[in-house]
GROMACS .gro file of C-alpha atoms in nm:
model
  263
    1UNK     CA    1  -0.439  -3.883  -3.529
    2UNK     CA    2  -0.532  -3.517  -3.449
    3UNK     CA    3  -0.226  -3.299  -3.386
    4UNK     CA    4  -0.310  -3.242  -3.009
    5UNK     CA    5  -0.339  -3.617  -2.956
    6UNK     CA    6  -0.012  -3.664  -3.148
    7UNK     CA    7   0.154  -3.401  -2.931
    8UNK     CA    8   0.043  -3.583  -2.620
    9UNK     CA    9   0.180  -3.908  -2.740
   10UNK     CA   10   0.501  -3.738  -2.859
   11UNK     CA   11   0.533  -3.584  -2.513
   12UNK     CA   12   0.600  -3.936  -2.395
   13UNK     CA   13   0.923  -3.922  -2.568
   14UNK     CA   14   1.072  -3.657  -2.347
   15UNK     CA   15   1.076  -3.679  -1.969
   16UNK     CA   16   1.035  -3.371  -1.743
   17UNK     CA   17   1.390  -3.266  -1.663
   18UNK     CA   18   1.550  -3.139  -1.339
   19UNK     CA   19   1.753  -2.824  -1.408
   20UNK     CA   20   2.025  -2.957  -1.184
   21UNK     CA   21   2.043  -3.312  -1.324
   22UNK     CA   22   2.388  -3.439  -1.396
   23UNK     CA   23   2.489  -3.604  -1.725
   24UNK     CA   24   2.254  -3.895  -1.791
   25UNK     CA   25   2.085  -4.086  -2.064
   26UNK     CA   26   1.781  -4.291  -2.094
   27UNK     CA   27   1.590  -4.496  -2.351
   28UNK     CA   28   1.221  -4.554  -2.319
   29UNK     CA   29   0.974  -4.763  -2.521
   30UNK     CA   30   0.601  -4.708  -2.525
   31UNK     CA   31   0.319  -4.904  -2.675
   32UNK     CA   32  -0.002  -4.744  -2.814
   33UNK     CA   33  -0.343  -4.910  -2.819
   34UNK     CA   34  -0.688  -4.822  -2.950
   35UNK     CA   35  -0.962  -4.998  -2.749
   36UNK     CA   36  -0.703  -5.236  -2.618
   37UNK     CA   37  -0.569  -5.332  -2.962
   38UNK     CA   38  -0.196  -5.241  -3.027
   39UNK     CA   39  -0.153  -5.008  -3.316
   40UNK     CA   40   0.180  -4.818  -3.257
   41UNK     CA   41   0.505  -4.786  -3.076
   42UNK     CA   42   0.717  -4.496  -2.961
   43UNK     CA   43   1.092  -4.534  -2.901
   44UNK     CA   44   1.284  -4.242  -2.755
   45UNK     CA   45   1.631  -4.150  -2.645
   46UNK     CA   46   1.722  -3.857  -2.414
   47UNK     CA   47   2.057  -3.713  -2.307
   48UNK     CA   48   2.103  -3.454  -2.043
   49UNK     CA   49   2.444  -3.279  -1.982
   50UNK     CA   50   2.561  -2.947  -1.846
   51UNK     CA   51   2.226  -2.770  -1.864
   52UNK     CA   52   2.148  -2.894  -2.211
   53UNK     CA   53   1.930  -3.163  -2.346
   54UNK     CA   54   1.876  -3.341  -2.678
   55UNK     CA   55   1.615  -3.600  -2.764
   56UNK     CA   56   1.541  -3.821  -3.067
   57UNK     CA   57   1.292  -4.093  -3.135
   58UNK     CA   58   1.034  -4.238  -3.362
   59UNK     CA   59   0.670  -4.349  -3.356
   60UNK     CA   60   0.540  -4.615  -3.605
   61UNK     CA   61   0.239  -4.830  -3.678
   62UNK     CA   62   0.271  -5.187  -3.559
   63UNK     CA   63   0.079  -5.510  -3.559
   64UNK     CA   64  -0.259  -5.536  -3.754
   65UNK     CA   65  -0.261  -5.157  -3.810
   66UNK     CA   66   0.015  -5.198  -4.069
   67UNK     CA   67  -0.249  -5.354  -4.290
   68UNK     CA   68  -0.415  -5.008  -4.309
   69UNK     CA   69  -0.122  -4.783  -4.253
   70UNK     CA   70   0.255  -4.781  -4.265
   71UNK     CA   71   0.275  -4.440  -4.091
   72UNK     CA   72   0.605  -4.342  -3.923
   73UNK     CA   73   0.705  -4.026  -3.754
   74UNK     CA   74   1.078  -3.941  -3.673
   75UNK     CA   75   1.154  -3.644  -3.445
   76UNK     CA   76   1.433  -3.474  -3.260
   77UNK     CA   77   1.481  -3.159  -3.046
   78UNK     CA   78   1.752  -2.992  -2.848
   79UNK     CA   79   1.769  -2.690  -2.617
   80UNK     CA   80   1.903  -2.551  -2.285
   81UNK     CA   81   1.789  -2.482  -1.939
   82UNK     CA   82   1.786  -2.097  -1.897
   83UNK     CA   83   1.730  -1.974  -1.539
   84UNK     CA   84   1.572  -2.313  -1.449
   85UNK     CA   85   1.336  -2.303  -1.748
   86UNK     CA   86   1.359  -2.497  -2.080
   87UNK     CA   87   1.452  -2.281  -2.383
   88UNK     CA   88   1.407  -2.453  -2.731
   89UNK     CA   89   1.675  -2.425  -2.998
   90UNK     CA   90   1.590  -2.675  -3.271
   91UNK     CA   91   1.304  -2.908  -3.364
   92UNK     CA   92   1.258  -3.136  -3.654
   93UNK     CA   93   0.972  -3.377  -3.734
   94UNK     CA   94   0.911  -3.601  -4.038
   95UNK     CA   95   0.594  -3.786  -4.111
   96UNK     CA   96   0.560  -4.050  -4.381
   97UNK     CA   97   0.266  -4.261  -4.475
   98UNK     CA   98   0.234  -4.453  -4.812
   99UNK     CA   99   0.323  -4.194  -5.070
  100UNK     CA  100   0.280  -3.897  -4.839
  101UNK     CA  101   0.594  -3.732  -4.693
  102UNK     CA  102   0.605  -3.419  -4.485
  103UNK     CA  103   0.885  -3.263  -4.273
  104UNK     CA  104   0.891  -2.958  -4.051
  105UNK     CA  105   1.199  -2.778  -3.916
  106UNK     CA  106   1.183  -2.501  -3.657
  107UNK     CA  107   1.459  -2.285  -3.499
  108UNK     CA  108   1.406  -2.080  -3.184
  109UNK     CA  109   1.580  -1.800  -3.001
  110UNK     CA  110   1.467  -1.647  -2.681
  111UNK     CA  111   1.124  -1.821  -2.705
  112UNK     CA  112   1.061  -1.685  -3.058
  113UNK     CA  113   1.037  -1.884  -3.382
  114UNK     CA  114   1.327  -1.756  -3.600
  115UNK     CA  115   1.306  -2.000  -3.886
  116UNK     CA  116   1.020  -2.214  -4.013
  117UNK     CA  117   1.072  -2.458  -4.294
  118UNK     CA  118   0.819  -2.717  -4.427
  119UNK     CA  119   0.840  -2.958  -4.716
  120UNK     CA  120   0.568  -3.201  -4.828
  121UNK     CA  121   0.478  -3.432  -5.109
  122UNK     CA  122   0.144  -3.252  -5.142
  123UNK     CA  123   0.076  -2.870  -5.139
  124UNK     CA  124  -0.084  -2.746  -4.817
  125UNK     CA  125  -0.454  -2.685  -4.866
  126UNK     CA  126  -0.623  -2.353  -4.785
  127UNK     CA  127  -0.951  -2.362  -4.591
  128UNK     CA  128  -1.181  -2.057  -4.532
  129UNK     CA  129  -1.222  -2.152  -4.164
  130UNK     CA  130  -0.847  -2.157  -4.084
  131UNK     CA  131  -0.762  -1.918  -3.803
  132UNK     CA  132  -0.476  -1.696  -3.932
  133UNK     CA  133  -0.147  -1.699  -3.751
  134UNK     CA  134  -0.021  -1.363  -3.620
  135UNK     CA  135   0.327  -1.240  -3.543
  136UNK     CA  136   0.261  -1.287  -3.160
  137UNK     CA  137   0.167  -1.646  -3.219
  138UNK     CA  138   0.538  -1.720  -3.295
  139UNK     CA  139   0.660  -1.555  -2.972
  140UNK     CA  140   0.688  -1.696  -2.624
  141UNK     CA  141   0.642  -2.048  -2.751
  142UNK     CA  142   0.809  -2.397  -2.741
  143UNK     CA  143   0.810  -2.694  -2.968
  144UNK     CA  144   0.599  -2.995  -2.876
  145UNK     CA  145   0.887  -3.175  -2.715
  146UNK     CA  146   1.046  -2.895  -2.524
  147UNK     CA  147   0.698  -2.789  -2.407
  148UNK     CA  148   0.694  -3.103  -2.192
  149UNK     CA  149   1.035  -3.027  -2.031
  150UNK     CA  150   0.941  -2.926  -1.679
  151UNK     CA  151   1.207  -2.854  -1.411
  152UNK     CA  152   1.115  -3.037  -1.093
  153UNK     CA  153   1.245  -2.749  -0.882
  154UNK     CA  154   1.181  -2.947  -0.560
  155UNK     CA  155   0.820  -3.017  -0.655
  156UNK     CA  156   0.655  -3.349  -0.602
  157UNK     CA  157   0.308  -3.501  -0.590
  158UNK     CA  158   0.012  -3.281  -0.710
  159UNK     CA  159   0.258  -2.990  -0.778
  160UNK     CA  160   0.392  -3.178  -1.078
  161UNK     CA  161   0.066  -3.108  -1.260
  162UNK     CA  162   0.099  -2.731  -1.228
  163UNK     CA  163   0.208  -2.672  -1.588
  164UNK     CA  164   0.101  -2.461  -1.891
  165UNK     CA  165   0.272  -2.515  -2.227
  166UNK     CA  166   0.243  -2.269  -2.517
  167UNK     CA  167   0.320  -2.478  -2.831
  168UNK     CA  168   0.403  -2.389  -3.193
  169UNK     CA  169   0.417  -2.685  -3.441
  170UNK     CA  170   0.428  -2.624  -3.816
  171UNK     CA  171   0.126  -2.392  -3.880
  172UNK     CA  172  -0.062  -2.444  -3.550
  173UNK     CA  173  -0.030  -2.253  -3.217
  174UNK     CA  174  -0.206  -2.424  -2.927
  175UNK     CA  175  -0.177  -2.459  -2.546
  176UNK     CA  176  -0.162  -2.776  -2.344
  177UNK     CA  177  -0.226  -2.740  -1.972
  178UNK     CA  178  -0.220  -2.989  -1.678
  179UNK     CA  179  -0.431  -3.012  -1.375
  180UNK     CA  180  -0.393  -3.260  -1.080
  181UNK     CA  181  -0.658  -3.543  -1.066
  182UNK     CA  182  -0.531  -3.815  -0.834
  183UNK     CA  183  -0.254  -4.050  -0.718
  184UNK     CA  184  -0.196  -4.402  -0.857
  185UNK     CA  185   0.046  -4.680  -0.855
  186UNK     CA  186   0.199  -4.794  -1.185
  187UNK     CA  187   0.310  -5.154  -1.214
  188UNK     CA  188   0.548  -5.187  -1.509
  189UNK     CA  189   0.709  -5.528  -1.420
  190UNK     CA  190   1.059  -5.631  -1.515
  191UNK     CA  191   1.290  -5.376  -1.689
  192UNK     CA  192   1.042  -5.097  -1.627
  193UNK     CA  193   0.919  -4.862  -1.367
  194UNK     CA  194   0.698  -4.972  -1.077
  195UNK     CA  195   0.589  -4.725  -0.812
  196UNK     CA  196   0.381  -4.417  -0.742
  197UNK     CA  197   0.247  -4.195  -1.015
  198UNK     CA  198   0.065  -3.860  -1.020
  199UNK     CA  199  -0.232  -3.839  -1.266
  200UNK     CA  200  -0.288  -3.510  -1.442
  201UNK     CA  201  -0.573  -3.402  -1.659
  202UNK     CA  202  -0.459  -3.262  -2.002
  203UNK     CA  203  -0.656  -2.977  -2.174
  204UNK     CA  204  -0.609  -2.859  -2.525
  205UNK     CA  205  -0.678  -2.503  -2.628
  206UNK     CA  206  -0.644  -2.407  -2.997
  207UNK     CA  207  -0.500  -2.052  -3.046
  208UNK     CA  208  -0.427  -2.004  -3.425
  209UNK     CA  209  -0.355  -2.193  -3.740
  210UNK     CA  210  -0.631  -2.451  -3.676
  211UNK     CA  211  -0.959  -2.501  -3.859
  212UNK     CA  212  -1.223  -2.349  -3.638
  213UNK     CA  213  -1.506  -2.562  -3.791
  214UNK     CA  214  -1.311  -2.893  -3.802
  215UNK     CA  215  -1.477  -3.167  -3.601
  216UNK     CA  216  -1.161  -3.311  -3.447
  217UNK     CA  217  -1.053  -2.965  -3.334
  218UNK     CA  218  -1.373  -2.894  -3.156
  219UNK     CA  219  -1.387  -3.241  -2.997
  220UNK     CA  220  -1.026  -3.219  -2.874
  221UNK     CA  221  -1.094  -2.872  -2.725
  222UNK     CA  222  -1.399  -3.007  -2.540
  223UNK     CA  223  -1.225  -3.330  -2.437
  224UNK     CA  224  -1.193  -3.357  -2.057
  225UNK     CA  225  -1.079  -3.721  -2.051
  226UNK     CA  226  -0.715  -3.681  -2.153
  227UNK     CA  227  -0.471  -3.786  -1.887
  228UNK     CA  228  -0.099  -3.830  -1.839
  229UNK     CA  229   0.058  -4.026  -1.553
  230UNK     CA  230   0.388  -3.889  -1.414
  231UNK     CA  231   0.631  -4.099  -1.222
  232UNK     CA  232   0.944  -3.981  -1.028
  233UNK     CA  233   1.279  -4.132  -1.110
  234UNK     CA  234   1.482  -4.036  -0.804
  235UNK     CA  235   1.809  -4.176  -0.941
  236UNK     CA  236   1.808  -3.911  -1.219
  237UNK     CA  237   1.606  -3.640  -1.043
  238UNK     CA  238   1.340  -3.655  -1.319
  239UNK     CA  239   0.977  -3.740  -1.360
  240UNK     CA  240   0.875  -3.934  -1.671
  241UNK     CA  241   0.533  -4.003  -1.828
  242UNK     CA  242   0.446  -4.369  -1.780
  243UNK     CA  243   0.089  -4.368  -1.921
  244UNK     CA  244  -0.129  -4.133  -2.125
  245UNK     CA  245  -0.488  -4.165  -2.260
  246UNK     CA  246  -0.699  -3.972  -2.518
  247UNK     CA  247  -1.061  -4.061  -2.554
  248UNK     CA  248  -1.179  -4.027  -2.914
  249UNK     CA  249  -1.507  -4.115  -3.104
  250UNK     CA  250  -1.329  -4.424  -3.224
  251UNK     CA  251  -1.242  -4.546  -2.880
  252UNK     CA  252  -0.974  -4.493  -2.611
  253UNK     CA  253  -0.620  -4.427  -2.732
  254UNK     CA  254  -0.367  -4.529  -2.465
  255UNK     CA  255   0.014  -4.518  -2.454
  256UNK     CA  256   0.202  -4.695  -2.182
  257UNK     CA  257   0.571  -4.729  -2.082
  258UNK     CA  258   0.693  -5.090  -2.161
  259UNK     CA  259   1.073  -5.062  -2.115
  260UNK     CA  260   1.299  -4.814  -1.943
  261UNK     CA  261   1.674  -4.817  -1.963
  262UNK     CA  262   1.889  -4.579  -1.758
  263UNK     CA  263   2.261  -4.493  -1.819
   0.00000   0.00000   0.00000
């Protein structure tokens, strides 16, 4: 899956936090499908307490897709709310598939990447069309999980889509921005959320570290069909993603909330 699409699905793992939320925990499970055929699952845990957050989870191939891939991604992140805004501290992600194994660890301070460590079973390839990273591309940034931590700040409805996220992940710097599209109702059934949802368009803009001539990068930058549905959880003072979609040349990738447990 292209990194921007992965970032969007990974964003399902971390709800949008209220800066004033009291200590609370939740566990969410999402199912991912391609053209209606289930191929993956995301399981995430989130804990919020005293202005700090931590999240961990995993995404893995399921069902018939395991015939072709045993891909699994494990991730965690933590940070604090500084002046009502999220501030990343640590991020770790490990991806494994067959004999391939790659891990990335990032440390942040004041919105700047202070440590970047990558390990992989294969050496990273060099391409002539790769846009070089500059020093400024590591400043004023967030990791993919913290990037989707948005304080509610009394906002509701279309205002939840007013968000721009500068993201740094491994060797890529890109932006994800949201724009209001419409209102919907999400029906999750038993042990899930059912109620109103705000639908936001998601746009991807590559900044540096990407391959400028790579087909998937160009397609994702031009993709106007990416959406995320946000639902308010009044009990915790948070809004969480309940559905996301990414149109691709292979068909529509969708991720949807299947179970939600609040503590």
